[in-house]
Amino acid sequence: MIEQINQLRAEAHSQIFSAPDPEALDRLRVHYIGKKGVLTGLLHQLKDLTPEKRREMGAVLNEVKTNLEQDLKQRQTELKRIVLDKEISGASPLDVTLPGSYAINAGSLHPVTRVMNDVVQILKRIGFSVVTGPEIELEFYNFEALNTPEDHPARDMQDTFYINPPVLLRSHTSPVQIRTMKENRPPIQVIAPGKVYRSDYDLTHTPMFHQIEGLMVDEHLSLADLKGVLNYLIKNLFGTRSLRFRPSFFPFTEPSAEVDMQCIQCKGSGKDCRLCKSTGWLEIGGCGMVHPNVFKSVGYDPDRYSGFAFGMGIERIAMLKYGIDDLRSFFENDIRMLEQF
Ligand code: PHE
């Protein structure tokens, strides 16, 4: 029996180390040391031997088994190495230049960011430069200096979030007008894009939204200049559209107006139009000539200087531009909505 075992051992050893691939190696494992393998067969034969012989041969067989297991393991490592070398050297069909299976999707700009960038770019072309101010603002800049004293009813129009009076979250970008005028002398030609806050929440209002403010101050500026700037902006955003200036009220401008654009859906006809509620016009912002009291609050001589200001809601523009009917969807971060831009 011992000879038979030695022969088996030698044969198995050479077969294992010439196994060409992991599958062949596994077949050898099953053949030699599997449950119904040759070695197991020999172990079963032990029962026919004398107890002494049985112990002796049992030990031999176990050693052979351990040896074969080691051989198998070693060959397995070698084969892995061989397969990997093949792949690396390009001899196998693996194409390492293919994109990975976990493709990283490229993101895109949020529609609000896109529209904001568009508006900024357009206005920069006609000489406006960008300024910014804090979102956490003082009542003084948000209201008082803008000709809106504490008991002024216009404060109700912009009920806002107070952090700790007089500290609040700015309810519009107009305080940047004051900060800019205080730090500079005319001529001034700036735009102030940014986030603003109001305690509102419905189809067309969210507690945080974006505005862009425009301010131009110089000698001899008139309503005609204001109209020229807004016409240029709307023409570049939406194509040629009529604008109309509807008399309105803001404490910090006089005269004041709401700016309406000819409806982009019904082209101004107003016929069965949901978008403009059949008026033919869409409101896009507020504007006016800077109020003399505002100039006084920043130390400018209102007899020497004149200027205009305008403010627009960016989400409103984005809704019109992309046909989105619920403003809240901008901030729900639903990838199916955002992916479309
Ligand atoms: N700040 C005003 C608002 O948020 C808009 C505006 C800006 C009006 C500048 C006139 C001039 O409602």
mmCIF file of C-alpha atoms and ligand atoms in Angstrom:
data_model
loop_
_atom_site.group_PDB
_atom_site.id
_atom_site.type_symbol
_atom_site.label_atom_id
_atom_site.label_comp_id
_atom_site.label_asym_id
_atom_site.label_seq_id
_atom_site.Cartn_x
_atom_site.Cartn_y
_atom_site.Cartn_z
ATOM 1 C CA MET A 1 0.000 0.000 0.000
ATOM 2 C CA ILE A 2 2.816 2.370 0.847
ATOM 3 C CA GLU A 3 4.155 2.146 -2.682
ATOM 4 C CA GLN A 4 0.760 2.837 -4.122
ATOM 5 C CA ILE A 5 0.543 5.914 -1.918
ATOM 6 C CA ASN A 6 3.956 7.232 -2.899
ATOM 7 C CA GLN A 7 3.144 6.837 -6.558
ATOM 8 C CA LEU A 8 -0.152 8.623 -6.060
ATOM 9 C CA ARG A 9 1.623 11.422 -4.238
ATOM 10 C CA ALA A 10 4.158 11.921 -7.040
ATOM 11 C CA GLU A 11 1.529 11.771 -9.748
ATOM 12 C CA ALA A 12 -0.775 14.241 -8.006
ATOM 13 C CA HIS A 13 2.119 16.622 -7.369
ATOM 14 C CA SER A 14 3.119 16.786 -11.027
ATOM 15 C CA GLN A 15 -0.489 17.088 -12.229
ATOM 16 C CA ILE A 16 -1.218 19.901 -9.811
ATOM 17 C CA PHE A 17 1.778 21.943 -10.871
ATOM 18 C CA SER A 18 0.970 21.546 -14.524
ATOM 19 C CA ALA A 19 -2.730 22.436 -14.139
ATOM 20 C CA PRO A 20 -3.305 25.095 -16.829
ATOM 21 C CA ASP A 21 -6.140 27.013 -15.158
ATOM 22 C CA PRO A 22 -8.194 27.290 -11.940
ATOM 23 C CA GLU A 23 -10.915 24.990 -13.304
ATOM 24 C CA ALA A 24 -8.467 22.175 -14.060
ATOM 25 C CA LEU A 25 -6.955 22.660 -10.632
ATOM 26 C CA ASP A 26 -10.337 22.318 -8.982
ATOM 27 C CA ARG A 27 -11.012 19.094 -10.879
ATOM 28 C CA LEU A 28 -7.743 17.703 -9.497
ATOM 29 C CA ARG A 29 -8.743 18.714 -5.972
ATOM 30 C CA VAL A 30 -12.012 16.841 -6.318
ATOM 31 C CA HIS A 31 -10.293 13.859 -7.864
ATOM 32 C CA TYR A 32 -7.671 13.456 -5.123
ATOM 33 C CA ILE A 33 -8.998 14.817 -1.881
ATOM 34 C CA GLY A 34 -12.717 15.315 -2.579
ATOM 35 C CA LYS A 35 -15.370 13.360 -0.656
ATOM 36 C CA LYS A 36 -15.325 10.593 -3.235
ATOM 37 C CA GLY A 37 -11.669 11.136 -4.145
ATOM 38 C CA VAL A 38 -8.823 8.665 -4.384
ATOM 39 C CA LEU A 39 -7.395 9.517 -0.980
ATOM 40 C CA THR A 40 -10.742 9.121 0.751
ATOM 41 C CA GLY A 41 -11.036 5.735 -0.954
ATOM 42 C CA LEU A 42 -7.706 4.673 0.497
ATOM 43 C CA LEU A 43 -8.696 5.891 3.975
ATOM 44 C CA HIS A 44 -11.774 3.676 3.748
ATOM 45 C CA GLN A 45 -9.563 0.682 2.984
ATOM 46 C CA LEU A 46 -7.793 1.154 6.349
ATOM 47 C CA LYS A 47 -10.542 -0.712 8.142
ATOM 48 C CA ASP A 48 -9.257 -3.980 6.658
ATOM 49 C CA LEU A 49 -5.819 -3.589 8.260
ATOM 50 C CA THR A 50 -4.554 -4.589 11.690
ATOM 51 C CA PRO A 51 -4.888 -1.823 14.292
ATOM 52 C CA GLU A 52 -1.146 -1.209 14.257
ATOM 53 C CA LYS A 53 -0.894 -0.987 10.467
ATOM 54 C CA ARG A 54 -4.030 1.075 10.420
ATOM 55 C CA ARG A 55 -2.488 3.708 12.675
ATOM 56 C CA GLU A 56 0.727 3.769 10.664
ATOM 57 C CA MET A 57 -0.991 4.063 7.269
ATOM 58 C CA GLY A 58 -3.522 6.537 8.633
ATOM 59 C CA ALA A 59 -0.715 8.865 9.629
ATOM 60 C CA VAL A 60 0.907 8.529 6.199
ATOM 61 C CA LEU A 61 -2.337 9.192 4.386
ATOM 62 C CA ASN A 62 -3.084 12.256 6.497
ATOM 63 C CA GLU A 63 0.332 13.648 5.794
ATOM 64 C CA VAL A 64 -0.141 13.090 2.068
ATOM 65 C CA LYS A 65 -3.478 14.855 2.287
ATOM 66 C CA THR A 66 -1.921 17.844 4.023
ATOM 67 C CA ASN A 67 0.808 17.931 1.413
ATOM 68 C CA LEU A 68 -1.640 17.886 -1.455
ATOM 69 C CA GLU A 69 -3.669 20.659 0.138
ATOM 70 C CA GLN A 70 -0.533 22.777 0.324
ATOM 71 C CA ASP A 71 0.328 22.013 -3.303
ATOM 72 C CA LEU A 72 -3.176 22.982 -4.407
ATOM 73 C CA LYS A 73 -2.988 26.237 -2.542
ATOM 74 C CA GLN A 74 0.387 27.105 -3.972
ATOM 75 C CA ARG A 75 -0.700 26.321 -7.532
ATOM 76 C CA GLN A 76 -3.847 28.383 -7.019
ATOM 77 C CA THR A 77 -1.735 31.408 -6.107
ATOM 78 C CA GLU A 78 0.503 30.822 -9.110
ATOM 79 C CA LEU A 79 -2.472 30.594 -11.459
ATOM 80 C CA LYS A 80 -3.980 33.838 -10.141
ATOM 81 C CA ARG A 81 -0.684 35.553 -10.790
ATOM 82 C CA ILE A 82 -0.537 34.103 -14.316
ATOM 83 C CA VAL A 83 -4.079 35.282 -15.128
ATOM 84 C CA LEU A 84 -3.346 38.763 -13.796
ATOM 85 C CA ASP A 85 -0.069 38.991 -15.757
ATOM 86 C CA LYS A 86 -1.956 38.038 -18.890
ATOM 87 C CA GLU A 87 -4.567 40.716 -18.306
ATOM 88 C CA ILE A 88 -1.978 43.362 -17.621
ATOM 89 C CA SER A 89 0.077 42.465 -20.685
ATOM 90 C CA GLY A 90 -3.023 42.781 -22.842
ATOM 91 C CA ALA A 91 -3.109 39.152 -23.897
ATOM 92 C CA SER A 92 -6.652 38.651 -22.561
ATOM 93 C CA PRO A 93 -9.888 40.248 -23.858
ATOM 94 C CA LEU A 94 -10.024 42.620 -20.864
ATOM 95 C CA ASP A 95 -10.088 46.205 -22.125
ATOM 96 C CA VAL A 96 -8.736 48.363 -19.341
ATOM 97 C CA THR A 97 -9.670 51.505 -21.270
ATOM 98 C CA LEU A 98 -13.422 50.824 -21.000
ATOM 99 C CA PRO A 99 -15.318 53.106 -18.592
ATOM 100 C CA GLY A 100 -15.886 51.548 -15.179
ATOM 101 C CA SER A 101 -19.205 49.991 -14.283
ATOM 102 C CA TYR A 102 -19.799 52.697 -11.653
ATOM 103 C CA ALA A 103 -20.060 55.614 -14.059
ATOM 104 C CA ILE A 104 -19.972 58.986 -12.317
ATOM 105 C CA ASN A 105 -22.696 61.189 -13.776
ATOM 106 C CA ALA A 106 -21.729 64.740 -14.537
ATOM 107 C CA GLY A 107 -23.874 67.240 -12.653
ATOM 108 C CA SER A 108 -25.401 70.361 -14.129
ATOM 109 C CA LEU A 109 -26.059 73.859 -12.909
ATOM 110 C CA HIS A 110 -29.261 74.461 -10.959
ATOM 111 C CA PRO A 111 -31.815 76.363 -13.075
ATOM 112 C CA VAL A 112 -31.759 79.238 -10.578
ATOM 113 C CA THR A 113 -27.965 79.447 -10.862
ATOM 114 C CA ARG A 114 -28.195 79.386 -14.649
ATOM 115 C CA VAL A 115 -30.691 82.219 -14.814
ATOM 116 C CA MET A 116 -28.754 84.223 -12.232
ATOM 117 C CA ASN A 117 -25.574 83.780 -14.286
ATOM 118 C CA ASP A 118 -27.408 84.794 -17.460
ATOM 119 C CA VAL A 119 -28.786 87.984 -15.905
ATOM 120 C CA VAL A 120 -25.384 88.899 -14.455
ATOM 121 C CA GLN A 121 -23.606 88.290 -17.768
ATOM 122 C CA ILE A 122 -26.111 90.378 -19.728
ATOM 123 C CA LEU A 123 -25.923 93.334 -17.353
ATOM 124 C CA LYS A 124 -22.139 93.165 -17.134
ATOM 125 C CA ARG A 125 -22.022 93.727 -20.885
ATOM 126 C CA ILE A 126 -23.560 97.164 -20.433
ATOM 127 C CA GLY A 127 -21.248 98.250 -17.655
ATOM 128 C CA PHE A 128 -22.706 96.902 -14.407
ATOM 129 C CA SER A 129 -20.338 95.386 -11.903
ATOM 130 C CA VAL A 130 -21.255 92.836 -9.246
ATOM 131 C CA VAL A 131 -21.385 93.732 -5.558
ATOM 132 C CA THR A 132 -22.609 91.666 -2.615
ATOM 133 C CA GLY A 133 -23.861 92.255 0.898
ATOM 134 C CA PRO A 134 -24.617 90.132 3.963
ATOM 135 C CA GLU A 135 -27.716 87.933 4.179
ATOM 136 C CA ILE A 136 -27.786 88.552 7.920
ATOM 137 C CA GLU A 137 -28.522 92.233 7.886
ATOM 138 C CA LEU A 138 -29.386 95.133 10.196
ATOM 139 C CA GLU A 139 -32.821 96.761 10.235
ATOM 140 C CA PHE A 140 -31.055 99.988 9.384
ATOM 141 C CA TYR A 141 -29.902 98.775 5.949
ATOM 142 C CA ASN A 142 -32.950 96.624 5.211
ATOM 143 C CA PHE A 143 -35.528 99.287 6.156
ATOM 144 C CA GLU A 144 -34.583 102.618 7.762
ATOM 145 C CA ALA A 145 -31.960 103.791 5.283
ATOM 146 C CA LEU A 146 -34.359 102.721 2.530
ATOM 147 C CA ASN A 147 -36.905 105.280 3.708
ATOM 148 C CA THR A 148 -38.934 102.645 5.566
ATOM 149 C CA PRO A 149 -39.176 103.747 9.224
ATOM 150 C CA GLU A 150 -40.287 101.379 11.940
ATOM 151 C CA ASP A 151 -43.980 102.326 11.806
ATOM 152 C CA HIS A 152 -44.110 102.320 8.009
ATOM 153 C CA PRO A 153 -46.855 100.052 6.663
ATOM 154 C CA ALA A 154 -44.562 98.939 3.837
ATOM 155 C CA ARG A 155 -42.689 96.829 6.369
ATOM 156 C CA ASP A 156 -45.671 94.500 6.381
ATOM 157 C CA MET A 157 -45.126 93.844 2.666
ATOM 158 C CA GLN A 158 -41.859 92.218 3.574
ATOM 159 C CA ASP A 159 -42.435 90.548 6.904
ATOM 160 C CA THR A 160 -39.154 88.857 7.564
ATOM 161 C CA PHE A 161 -37.234 86.624 9.962
ATOM 162 C CA TYR A 162 -35.707 88.390 12.902
ATOM 163 C CA ILE A 163 -32.664 86.814 14.461
ATOM 164 C CA ASN A 164 -32.554 89.289 17.315
ATOM 165 C CA PRO A 165 -33.800 92.785 16.541
ATOM 166 C CA PRO A 166 -32.212 94.792 14.997
ATOM 167 C CA VAL A 167 -30.546 91.777 13.351
ATOM 168 C CA LEU A 168 -32.628 90.067 10.668
ATOM 169 C CA LEU A 169 -32.417 88.007 7.491
ATOM 170 C CA ARG A 170 -32.608 90.528 4.658
ATOM 171 C CA SER A 171 -35.992 90.570 2.944
ATOM 172 C CA HIS A 172 -34.609 91.973 -0.331
ATOM 173 C CA THR A 173 -31.310 92.830 -1.970
ATOM 174 C CA SER A 174 -31.979 96.585 -1.672
ATOM 175 C CA PRO A 175 -29.830 97.008 1.490
ATOM 176 C CA VAL A 176 -26.851 96.403 -0.795
ATOM 177 C CA GLN A 177 -27.782 99.724 -2.466
ATOM 178 C CA ILE A 178 -27.158 101.520 0.817
ATOM 179 C CA ARG A 179 -23.924 99.678 1.582
ATOM 180 C CA THR A 180 -22.608 100.398 -1.901
ATOM 181 C CA MET A 181 -23.536 104.080 -1.869
ATOM 182 C CA LYS A 182 -21.992 104.539 1.573
ATOM 183 C CA GLU A 183 -18.696 103.054 0.461
ATOM 184 C CA ASN A 184 -18.482 104.743 -2.939
ATOM 185 C CA ARG A 185 -19.154 108.029 -4.682
ATOM 186 C CA PRO A 186 -21.130 108.408 -7.919
ATOM 187 C CA PRO A 187 -21.059 107.391 -10.681
ATOM 188 C CA ILE A 188 -22.314 104.029 -9.454
ATOM 189 C CA GLN A 189 -23.480 101.187 -11.672
ATOM 190 C CA VAL A 190 -23.860 97.918 -9.797
ATOM 191 C CA ILE A 191 -25.885 94.732 -9.602
ATOM 192 C CA ALA A 192 -26.301 92.770 -6.381
ATOM 193 C CA PRO A 193 -27.384 89.146 -6.818
ATOM 194 C CA GLY A 194 -28.175 86.987 -3.816
ATOM 195 C CA LYS A 195 -30.481 85.141 -1.442
ATOM 196 C CA VAL A 196 -33.289 86.870 0.402
ATOM 197 C CA TYR A 197 -35.762 85.690 3.041
ATOM 198 C CA ARG A 198 -39.441 86.175 3.805
ATOM 199 C CA SER A 199 -41.936 84.259 5.892
ATOM 200 C CA ASP A 200 -44.016 82.975 2.970
ATOM 201 C CA TYR A 201 -44.688 79.518 1.617
ATOM 202 C CA ASP A 202 -47.012 78.631 -1.260
ATOM 203 C CA LEU A 203 -47.016 77.889 -5.014
ATOM 204 C CA THR A 204 -45.168 81.084 -5.833
ATOM 205 C CA HIS A 205 -43.348 81.849 -2.576
ATOM 206 C CA THR A 206 -40.607 80.107 -0.610
ATOM 207 C CA PRO A 207 -39.016 81.446 2.596
ATOM 208 C CA MET A 208 -35.687 81.754 0.778
ATOM 209 C CA PHE A 209 -35.428 82.945 -2.788
ATOM 210 C CA HIS A 210 -33.074 84.891 -5.038
ATOM 211 C CA GLN A 211 -33.140 88.440 -6.251
ATOM 212 C CA ILE A 212 -30.951 90.623 -8.336
ATOM 213 C CA GLU A 213 -30.808 94.293 -7.563
ATOM 214 C CA GLY A 214 -29.657 96.956 -9.953
ATOM 215 C CA LEU A 215 -28.549 100.461 -8.987
ATOM 216 C CA MET A 216 -27.267 103.283 -11.100
ATOM 217 C CA VAL A 217 -26.461 106.731 -9.715
ATOM 218 C CA ASP A 218 -25.048 109.688 -11.582
ATOM 219 C CA GLU A 219 -25.953 113.215 -12.574
ATOM 220 C CA HIS A 220 -28.829 113.458 -15.061
ATOM 221 C CA LEU A 221 -30.113 109.873 -14.986
ATOM 222 C CA SER A 222 -33.778 109.532 -15.890
ATOM 223 C CA LEU A 223 -36.584 107.008 -16.221
ATOM 224 C CA ALA A 224 -35.577 106.622 -19.846
ATOM 225 C CA ASP A 225 -32.226 105.155 -18.752
ATOM 226 C CA LEU A 226 -34.014 102.723 -16.455
ATOM 227 C CA LYS A 227 -36.301 101.614 -19.264
ATOM 228 C CA GLY A 228 -33.355 101.215 -21.607
ATOM 229 C CA VAL A 229 -31.529 98.917 -19.188
ATOM 230 C CA LEU A 230 -34.585 96.747 -18.479
ATOM 231 C CA ASN A 231 -35.466 96.516 -22.170
ATOM 232 C CA TYR A 232 -31.937 95.384 -22.950
ATOM 233 C CA LEU A 233 -32.062 92.770 -20.208
ATOM 234 C CA ILE A 234 -35.442 91.305 -21.196
ATOM 235 C CA LYS A 235 -34.597 91.305 -24.885
ATOM 236 C CA ASN A 236 -31.475 89.272 -24.138
ATOM 237 C CA LEU A 237 -33.280 86.893 -21.789
ATOM 238 C CA PHE A 238 -36.523 86.286 -23.654
ATOM 239 C CA GLY A 239 -36.131 87.828 -27.096
ATOM 240 C CA THR A 240 -37.932 90.945 -28.210
ATOM 241 C CA ARG A 241 -40.896 91.618 -25.885
ATOM 242 C CA SER A 242 -42.810 94.741 -24.988
ATOM 243 C CA LEU A 243 -42.428 95.983 -21.437
ATOM 244 C CA ARG A 244 -44.905 98.045 -19.525
ATOM 245 C CA PHE A 245 -44.315 100.104 -16.407
ATOM 246 C CA ARG A 246 -47.263 99.991 -14.050
ATOM 247 C CA PRO A 247 -47.295 102.731 -11.376
ATOM 248 C CA SER A 248 -46.652 101.221 -7.961
ATOM 249 C CA PHE A 249 -45.186 102.019 -4.596
ATOM 250 C CA PHE A 250 -41.854 101.335 -2.925
ATOM 251 C CA PRO A 251 -40.693 103.557 -0.059
ATOM 252 C CA PHE A 252 -37.193 103.855 -1.508
ATOM 253 C CA THR A 253 -38.135 104.893 -5.063
ATOM 254 C CA GLU A 254 -40.217 107.752 -6.431
ATOM 255 C CA PRO A 255 -41.812 107.347 -8.861
ATOM 256 C CA SER A 256 -42.069 103.569 -8.544
ATOM 257 C CA ALA A 257 -43.294 100.978 -10.991
ATOM 258 C CA GLU A 258 -43.853 97.279 -11.420
ATOM 259 C CA VAL A 259 -42.326 95.990 -14.623
ATOM 260 C CA ASP A 260 -44.503 93.734 -16.749
ATOM 261 C CA MET A 261 -43.379 91.776 -19.780
ATOM 262 C CA GLN A 262 -45.616 90.762 -22.646
ATOM 263 C CA CYS A 263 -46.720 87.185 -21.861
ATOM 264 C CA ILE A 264 -44.390 84.630 -23.429
ATOM 265 C CA GLN A 265 -47.150 82.042 -23.748
ATOM 266 C CA CYS A 266 -50.048 83.934 -25.369
ATOM 267 C CA LYS A 267 -47.680 86.551 -26.842
ATOM 268 C CA GLY A 268 -49.678 89.251 -25.119
ATOM 269 C CA SER A 269 -53.073 88.325 -26.568
ATOM 270 C CA GLY A 270 -54.370 87.201 -23.163
ATOM 271 C CA LYS A 271 -56.570 84.585 -24.861
ATOM 272 C CA ASP A 272 -57.368 81.735 -22.430
ATOM 273 C CA CYS A 273 -53.894 82.054 -20.958
ATOM 274 C CA ARG A 274 -53.258 80.448 -17.571
ATOM 275 C CA LEU A 275 -49.746 81.826 -17.275
ATOM 276 C CA CYS A 276 -50.729 85.512 -17.370
ATOM 277 C CA LYS A 277 -54.280 84.883 -16.104
ATOM 278 C CA SER A 278 -55.486 86.228 -19.466
ATOM 279 C CA THR A 279 -54.051 89.686 -18.856
ATOM 280 C CA GLY A 280 -51.390 89.382 -21.564
ATOM 281 C CA TRP A 281 -48.734 90.592 -19.115
ATOM 282 C CA LEU A 282 -46.321 88.952 -16.689
ATOM 283 C CA GLU A 283 -44.889 90.817 -13.729
ATOM 284 C CA ILE A 284 -41.119 90.454 -13.534
ATOM 285 C CA GLY A 285 -39.926 92.977 -10.962
ATOM 286 C CA GLY A 286 -40.099 96.336 -9.273
ATOM 287 C CA CYS A 287 -38.215 99.516 -10.056
ATOM 288 C CA GLY A 288 -38.137 103.272 -9.725
ATOM 289 C CA MET A 289 -36.063 106.413 -9.376
ATOM 290 C CA VAL A 290 -34.048 106.514 -6.133
ATOM 291 C CA HIS A 291 -35.982 108.464 -3.487
ATOM 292 C CA PRO A 292 -34.317 111.710 -2.291
ATOM 293 C CA ASN A 293 -34.544 110.468 1.314
ATOM 294 C CA VAL A 294 -32.414 107.459 0.370
ATOM 295 C CA PHE A 295 -29.757 109.762 -1.063
ATOM 296 C CA LYS A 296 -29.903 111.822 2.140
ATOM 297 C CA SER A 297 -29.433 108.705 4.295
ATOM 298 C CA VAL A 298 -26.121 107.997 2.545
ATOM 299 C CA GLY A 299 -24.997 111.622 2.426
ATOM 300 C CA TYR A 300 -25.579 112.279 -1.284
ATOM 301 C CA ASP A 301 -27.009 115.586 -2.443
ATOM 302 C CA PRO A 302 -30.398 114.736 -4.000
ATOM 303 C CA ASP A 303 -30.335 117.952 -6.015
ATOM 304 C CA ARG A 304 -27.131 116.958 -7.703
ATOM 305 C CA TYR A 305 -27.574 113.221 -8.145
ATOM 306 C CA SER A 306 -30.322 111.106 -9.600
ATOM 307 C CA GLY A 307 -30.518 107.377 -10.076
ATOM 308 C CA PHE A 308 -32.654 104.357 -10.596
ATOM 309 C CA ALA A 309 -32.969 100.969 -8.971
ATOM 310 C CA PHE A 310 -34.674 97.735 -9.899
ATOM 311 C CA GLY A 311 -35.187 94.386 -8.229
ATOM 312 C CA MET A 312 -36.149 91.073 -9.777
ATOM 313 C CA GLY A 313 -36.953 87.625 -8.451
ATOM 314 C CA ILE A 314 -34.699 85.077 -10.138
ATOM 315 C CA GLU A 315 -36.992 82.090 -9.507
ATOM 316 C CA ARG A 316 -39.808 84.002 -11.153
ATOM 317 C CA ILE A 317 -37.675 84.532 -14.269
ATOM 318 C CA ALA A 318 -36.559 80.887 -14.228
ATOM 319 C CA MET A 319 -40.175 79.694 -13.946
ATOM 320 C CA LEU A 320 -41.111 81.761 -16.987
ATOM 321 C CA LYS A 321 -38.039 80.784 -18.956
ATOM 322 C CA TYR A 322 -38.371 77.043 -18.328
ATOM 323 C CA GLY A 323 -42.148 76.742 -17.943
ATOM 324 C CA ILE A 324 -42.034 75.570 -14.313
ATOM 325 C CA ASP A 325 -45.295 76.124 -12.473
ATOM 326 C CA ASP A 326 -44.392 75.383 -8.841
ATOM 327 C CA LEU A 327 -41.630 77.517 -7.369
ATOM 328 C CA ARG A 328 -41.139 75.058 -4.541
ATOM 329 C CA SER A 329 -39.825 72.448 -6.981
ATOM 330 C CA PHE A 330 -36.585 74.456 -7.259
ATOM 331 C CA PHE A 331 -35.735 73.544 -3.693
ATOM 332 C CA GLU A 332 -37.022 69.996 -3.366
ATOM 333 C CA ASN A 333 -33.820 68.701 -4.977
ATOM 334 C CA ASP A 334 -35.647 66.058 -6.967
ATOM 335 C CA ILE A 335 -32.996 64.773 -9.354
ATOM 336 C CA ARG A 336 -35.626 64.059 -12.042
ATOM 337 C CA MET A 337 -36.464 67.745 -12.150
ATOM 338 C CA LEU A 338 -32.907 69.050 -11.884
ATOM 339 C CA GLU A 339 -31.558 66.647 -14.499
ATOM 340 C CA GLN A 340 -33.511 68.448 -17.189
ATOM 341 C CA PHE A 341 -31.218 71.455 -17.083
HETATM 342 N N1 PHE B 1 -36.742 95.607 -3.152
HETATM 343 C C1 PHE B 1 -38.007 95.546 -3.821
HETATM 344 C C2 PHE B 1 -38.700 94.233 -3.437
HETATM 345 O O1 PHE B 1 -38.055 93.315 -3.057
HETATM 346 C C3 PHE B 1 -37.852 95.588 -5.307
HETATM 347 C C4 PHE B 1 -37.301 96.876 -5.782
HETATM 348 C C5 PHE B 1 -35.942 97.068 -5.906
HETATM 349 C C6 PHE B 1 -38.147 97.917 -6.092
HETATM 350 C C7 PHE B 1 -35.430 98.301 -6.346
HETATM 351 C C8 PHE B 1 -37.663 99.134 -6.524
HETATM 352 C C9 PHE B 1 -36.323 99.316 -6.654
HETATM 353 O O2 PHE B 1 -39.900 94.123 -3.519
#
